XYZ file of C-alpha atoms in Angstrom:
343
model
C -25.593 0.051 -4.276
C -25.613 -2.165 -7.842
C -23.106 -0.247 -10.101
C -22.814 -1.954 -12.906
C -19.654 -2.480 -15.321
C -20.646 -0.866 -17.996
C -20.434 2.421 -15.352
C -16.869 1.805 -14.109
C -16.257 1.302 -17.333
C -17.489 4.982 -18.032
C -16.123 6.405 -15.100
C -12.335 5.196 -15.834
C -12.661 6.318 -19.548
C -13.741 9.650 -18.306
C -10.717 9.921 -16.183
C -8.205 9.158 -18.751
C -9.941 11.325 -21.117
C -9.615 14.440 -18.731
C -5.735 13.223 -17.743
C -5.154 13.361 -21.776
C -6.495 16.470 -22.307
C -4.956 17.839 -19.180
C -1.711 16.636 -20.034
C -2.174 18.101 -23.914
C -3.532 21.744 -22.609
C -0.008 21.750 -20.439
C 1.913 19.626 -23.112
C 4.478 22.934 -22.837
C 6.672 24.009 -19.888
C 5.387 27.171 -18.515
C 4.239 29.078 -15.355
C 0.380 28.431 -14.165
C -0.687 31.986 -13.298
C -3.929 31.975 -10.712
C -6.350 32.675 -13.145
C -5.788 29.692 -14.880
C -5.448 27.446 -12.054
C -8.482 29.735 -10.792
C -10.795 27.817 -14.327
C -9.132 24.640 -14.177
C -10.166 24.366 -10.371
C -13.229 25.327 -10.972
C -13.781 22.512 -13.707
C -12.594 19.826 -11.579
C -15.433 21.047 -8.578
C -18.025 21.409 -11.047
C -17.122 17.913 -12.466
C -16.447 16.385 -9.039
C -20.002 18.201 -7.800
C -21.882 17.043 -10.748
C -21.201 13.554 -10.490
C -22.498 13.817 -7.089
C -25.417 15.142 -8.472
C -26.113 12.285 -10.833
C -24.935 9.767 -8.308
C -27.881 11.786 -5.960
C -30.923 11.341 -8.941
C -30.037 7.687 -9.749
C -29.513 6.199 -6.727
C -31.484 8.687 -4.085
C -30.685 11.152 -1.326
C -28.520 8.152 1.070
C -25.839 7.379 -1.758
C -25.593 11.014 -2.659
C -24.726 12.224 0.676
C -22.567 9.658 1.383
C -20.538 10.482 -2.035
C -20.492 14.318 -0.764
C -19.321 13.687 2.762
C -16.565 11.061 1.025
C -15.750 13.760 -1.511
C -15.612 16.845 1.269
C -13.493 14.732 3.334
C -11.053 13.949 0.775
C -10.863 17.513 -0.909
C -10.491 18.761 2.513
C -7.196 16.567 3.254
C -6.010 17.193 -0.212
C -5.188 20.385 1.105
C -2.904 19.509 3.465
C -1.364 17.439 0.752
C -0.959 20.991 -1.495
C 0.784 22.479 1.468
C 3.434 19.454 1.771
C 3.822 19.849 -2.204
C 4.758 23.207 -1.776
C 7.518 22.818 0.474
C 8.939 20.473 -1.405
C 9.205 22.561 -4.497
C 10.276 25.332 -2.738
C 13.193 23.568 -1.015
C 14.501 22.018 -4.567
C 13.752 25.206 -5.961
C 11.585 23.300 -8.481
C 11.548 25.590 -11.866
C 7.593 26.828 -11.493
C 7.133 26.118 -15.201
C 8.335 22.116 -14.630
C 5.695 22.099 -11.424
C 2.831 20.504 -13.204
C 4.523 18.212 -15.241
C 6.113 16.682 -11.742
C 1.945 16.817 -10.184
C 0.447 15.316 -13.306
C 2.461 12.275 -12.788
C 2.472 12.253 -9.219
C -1.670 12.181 -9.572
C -1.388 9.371 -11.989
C 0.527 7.813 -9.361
C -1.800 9.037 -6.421
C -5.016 7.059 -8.565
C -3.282 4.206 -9.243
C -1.937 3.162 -5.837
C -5.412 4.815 -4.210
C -7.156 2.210 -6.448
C -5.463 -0.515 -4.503
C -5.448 0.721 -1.540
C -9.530 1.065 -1.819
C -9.537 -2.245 -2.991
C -7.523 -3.503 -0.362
C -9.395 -2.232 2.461
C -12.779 -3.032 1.182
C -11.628 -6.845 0.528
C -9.948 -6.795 4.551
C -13.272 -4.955 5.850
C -15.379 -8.016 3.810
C -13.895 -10.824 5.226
C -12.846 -9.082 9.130
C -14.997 -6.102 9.932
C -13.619 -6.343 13.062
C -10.692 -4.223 11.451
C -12.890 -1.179 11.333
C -11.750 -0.919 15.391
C -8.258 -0.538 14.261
C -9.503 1.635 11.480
C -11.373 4.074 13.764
C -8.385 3.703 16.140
C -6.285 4.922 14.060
C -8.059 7.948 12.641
C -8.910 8.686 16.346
C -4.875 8.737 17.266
C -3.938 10.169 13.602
C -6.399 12.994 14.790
C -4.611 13.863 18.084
C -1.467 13.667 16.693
C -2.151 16.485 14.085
C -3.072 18.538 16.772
C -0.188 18.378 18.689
C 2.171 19.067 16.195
C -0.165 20.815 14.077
C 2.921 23.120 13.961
C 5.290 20.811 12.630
C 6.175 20.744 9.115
C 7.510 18.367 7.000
C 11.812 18.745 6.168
C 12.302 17.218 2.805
C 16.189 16.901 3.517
C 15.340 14.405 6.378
C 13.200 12.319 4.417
C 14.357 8.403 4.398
C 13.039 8.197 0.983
C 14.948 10.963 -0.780
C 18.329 9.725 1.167
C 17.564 5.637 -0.427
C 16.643 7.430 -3.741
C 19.686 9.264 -4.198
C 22.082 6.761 -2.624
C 20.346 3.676 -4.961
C 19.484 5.980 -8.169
C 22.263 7.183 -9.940
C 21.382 11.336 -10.430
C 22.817 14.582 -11.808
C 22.986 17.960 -9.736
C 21.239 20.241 -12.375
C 17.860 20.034 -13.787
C 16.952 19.716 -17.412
C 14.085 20.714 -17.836
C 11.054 18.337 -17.751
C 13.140 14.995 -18.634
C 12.835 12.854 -15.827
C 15.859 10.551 -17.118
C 18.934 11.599 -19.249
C 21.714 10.080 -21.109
C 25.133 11.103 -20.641
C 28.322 9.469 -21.633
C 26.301 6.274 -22.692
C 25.026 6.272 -18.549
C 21.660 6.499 -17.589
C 20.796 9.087 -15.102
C 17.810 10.665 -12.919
C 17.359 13.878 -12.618
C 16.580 16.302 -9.641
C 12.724 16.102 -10.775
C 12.280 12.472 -10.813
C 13.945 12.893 -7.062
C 10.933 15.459 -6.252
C 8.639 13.068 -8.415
C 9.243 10.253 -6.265
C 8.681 12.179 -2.863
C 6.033 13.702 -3.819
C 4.118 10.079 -4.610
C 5.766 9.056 -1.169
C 3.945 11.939 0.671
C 0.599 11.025 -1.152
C 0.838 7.604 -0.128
C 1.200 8.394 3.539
C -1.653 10.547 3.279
C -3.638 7.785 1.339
C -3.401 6.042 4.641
C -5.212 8.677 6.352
C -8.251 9.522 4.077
C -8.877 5.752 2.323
C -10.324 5.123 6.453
C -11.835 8.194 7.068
C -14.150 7.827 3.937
C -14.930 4.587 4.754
C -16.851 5.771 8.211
C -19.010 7.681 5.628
C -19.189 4.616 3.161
C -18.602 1.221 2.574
C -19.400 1.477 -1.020
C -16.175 0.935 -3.180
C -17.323 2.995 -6.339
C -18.564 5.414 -4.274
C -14.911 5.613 -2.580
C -13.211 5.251 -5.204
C -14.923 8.036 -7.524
C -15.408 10.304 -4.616
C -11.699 9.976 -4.477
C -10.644 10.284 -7.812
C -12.564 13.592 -8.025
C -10.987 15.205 -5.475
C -7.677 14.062 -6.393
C -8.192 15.194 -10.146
C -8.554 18.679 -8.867
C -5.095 19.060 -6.946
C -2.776 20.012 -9.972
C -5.140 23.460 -10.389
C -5.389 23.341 -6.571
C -1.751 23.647 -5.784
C -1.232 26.872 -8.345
C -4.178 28.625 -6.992
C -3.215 27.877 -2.765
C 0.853 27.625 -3.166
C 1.380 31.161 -2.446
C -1.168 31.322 0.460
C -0.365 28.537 3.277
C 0.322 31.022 5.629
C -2.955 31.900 5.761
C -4.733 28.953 6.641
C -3.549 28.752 10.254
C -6.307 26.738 11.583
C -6.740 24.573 8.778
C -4.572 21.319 9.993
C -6.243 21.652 13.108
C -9.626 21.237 11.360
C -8.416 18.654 9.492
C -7.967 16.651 12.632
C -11.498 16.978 13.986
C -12.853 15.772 10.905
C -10.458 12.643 11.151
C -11.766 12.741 15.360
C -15.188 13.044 13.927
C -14.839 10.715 11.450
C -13.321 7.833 14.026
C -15.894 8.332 16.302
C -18.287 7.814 13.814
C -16.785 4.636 12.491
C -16.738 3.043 16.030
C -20.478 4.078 16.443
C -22.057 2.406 13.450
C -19.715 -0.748 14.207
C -22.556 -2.076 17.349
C -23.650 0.958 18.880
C -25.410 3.496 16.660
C -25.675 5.034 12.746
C -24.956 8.578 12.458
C -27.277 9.595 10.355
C -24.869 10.574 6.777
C -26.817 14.311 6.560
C -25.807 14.925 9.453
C -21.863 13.900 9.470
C -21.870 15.832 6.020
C -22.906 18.945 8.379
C -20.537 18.065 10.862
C -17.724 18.035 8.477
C -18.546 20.948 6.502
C -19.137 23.050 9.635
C -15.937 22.057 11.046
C -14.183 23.487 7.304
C -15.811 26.575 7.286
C -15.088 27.658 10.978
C -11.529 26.443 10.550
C -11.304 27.998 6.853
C -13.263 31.284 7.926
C -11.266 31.997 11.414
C -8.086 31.376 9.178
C -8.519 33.942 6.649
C -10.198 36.337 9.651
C -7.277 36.163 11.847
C -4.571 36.510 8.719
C -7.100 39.257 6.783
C -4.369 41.818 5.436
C -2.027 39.519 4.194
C -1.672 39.104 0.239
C -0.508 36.136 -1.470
C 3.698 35.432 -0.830
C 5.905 32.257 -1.511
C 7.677 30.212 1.274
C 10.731 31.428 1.772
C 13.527 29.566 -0.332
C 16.490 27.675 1.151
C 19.675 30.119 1.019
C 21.427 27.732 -1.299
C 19.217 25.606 -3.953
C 20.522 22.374 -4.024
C 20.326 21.508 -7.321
C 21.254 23.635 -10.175
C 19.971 24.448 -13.528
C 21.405 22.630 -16.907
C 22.229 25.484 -19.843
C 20.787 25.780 -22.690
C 24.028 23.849 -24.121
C 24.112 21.317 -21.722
C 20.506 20.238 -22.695
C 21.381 20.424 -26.407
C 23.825 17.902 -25.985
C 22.631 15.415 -24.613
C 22.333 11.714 -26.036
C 19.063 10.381 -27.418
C 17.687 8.777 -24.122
C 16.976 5.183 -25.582
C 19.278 4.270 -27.950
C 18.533 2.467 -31.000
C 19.500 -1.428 -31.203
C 22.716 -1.953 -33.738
C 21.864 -4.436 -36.905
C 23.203 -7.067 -36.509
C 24.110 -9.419 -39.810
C 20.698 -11.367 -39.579
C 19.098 -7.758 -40.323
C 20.852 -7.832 -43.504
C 20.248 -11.654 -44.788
């Protein structure tokens, strides 16, 4: 597939176009209700689906499935993603108003390090393809070991990189509102959301190393990995609001998840020497494998509304007053003149 520059040109300025005017439509704290993460969601599919579309008309029917099974794939474990978000928040008892301000940066974050990590792996598949054994090895193993503990959940006050953070990072107990940094007594300090901020990109990177292989047993194009994955990933902010309050609903959904990471291995190792899976028919494979595990989900759980996680007895962090945030001291100070600023 011949992209040329001028179109990853486009494609980046699009992104940072839609990041700015995501970040201005939330440039003020408050709660995202459903029916706005209910639009916003469905802007990010239709963008996500119509770039598909045009990928589909230029370059034919092969390089627009293989964009759709690389987006489907990585929508599909984005999910799983939403649910670890969610328990995170809920166990720092993350204001919901400061919740997209954390995500927005955490996506920045999530494109960024995905961009290397696609770059990476299609520069180690170009000069070894013998690594695409370890790659299919590992989504085969990564596969089985979702279903075994597909009932384990992550404990955010266990996590190795929250305990280096806070014993490294100077911090305060209390939030204040969105700042990420504060000033106080002339000492700069972190606050509870840059904590959250930080795990957060640490969970997204762990999961990075799960989805960059699996889309690359559907492709080996880069721009098609990378924009199939910066489409999905653009949609998780809206994503988040509108599935937060319904994890306990998708039952079957992790297990799912690991038979299209099964699927998706043994599809790898096929096309290595043995034989090409035809890419409309993994696309089918994968999407059938979402929409029984979505579908007997939502059958087997029908009756139940939407309801938070259950919060930790005691928050631990606490909120700054009103006062407190008033008071604080400009973040970066000003440099004093010196006598050369006067001569």
């Amino acid at each position: 597939m011949n992209v040329p520059l001028w179109a990853w040109l486009a494609v980046l300025l699009f992104i940072v176009l839609m990041l700015a005017l995501d970040l201005f439509a939330h440039r003020k704290a408050h709660v995202i209700r459903v029916r706005e993460a209910a639009l916003w969601s469905a802007v990010w599919v239709a963008f996500g689906v119509g770039f598909g579309v045009l990928v589909w008309q230029v370059y034919g029917a092969e390089y627009g499935q293989q964009y759709f099974a690389g987006y489907l794939i990585e929508k599909s474990l984005a999910v799983d993603n939403v649910f670890i978000w969610a328990i995170i928040f809920t166990y720092f008892a993350v204001p919901r108003e400061y919740q997209h301000r954390v995500l927005f940066f955490g996506v920045l974050g999530a494109l960024v390090f995905r961009g290397i990590f696609i770059a990476a792996g299609a520069a180690i598949i170009a000069s070894a393809g013998w690594v695409l054994y370890i790659f299919a090895a590992f989504l085969l193993i990564t596969g089985y070991r979702m279903i075994r503990h597909r009932d384990d959940h992550l404990d955010p006050e266990k996590s190795r990189a929250l305990k280096l953070f806070r014993r490294h990072v100077p911090m305060t107990n209390d939030f204040h509102g969105q700042r990420f940094l504060i000033r106080r007594q002339g000492v700069l300090l972190a606050t509870p959301l840059l904590a959250v901020l930080v795990l957060v990109e640490v969970t997204d990177i762990i999961f990075a190393v799960d989805s960059i292989p699996a889309i690359f047993a559907v492709t080996d194009d880069v721009f098609l990995v990378f924009t199939a994955n910066a489409f999905a990933i653009l949609g998780l902010r809206a994503m988040y609001f509108l599935l937060a309050d319904l994890i306990h609903r998708f039952i079957y959904l992790k297990t799912g998840l690991a038979l299209v990471l099964i699927w998706v291995g043994i599809k790898m190792f096929l096309k290595i020497d043995i034989y090409y899976i035809p890419t409309p028919v993994s696309l089918a494979v994968i999407a059938m494998i979402l929409l029984v595990s979505v579908a007997a989900s939502l059958w087997a759980t029908r009756g139940q509304g939407r309801r938070p996680l259950p919060a930790p007895e005691r928050a631990p962090f606490g909120t700054a007053s009103p006062e407190d945030v008033a008071a604080l001291e400009p973040l970066w100070r000003r440099r004093a003149p010196s006598r050369t600023d006067h001569q």
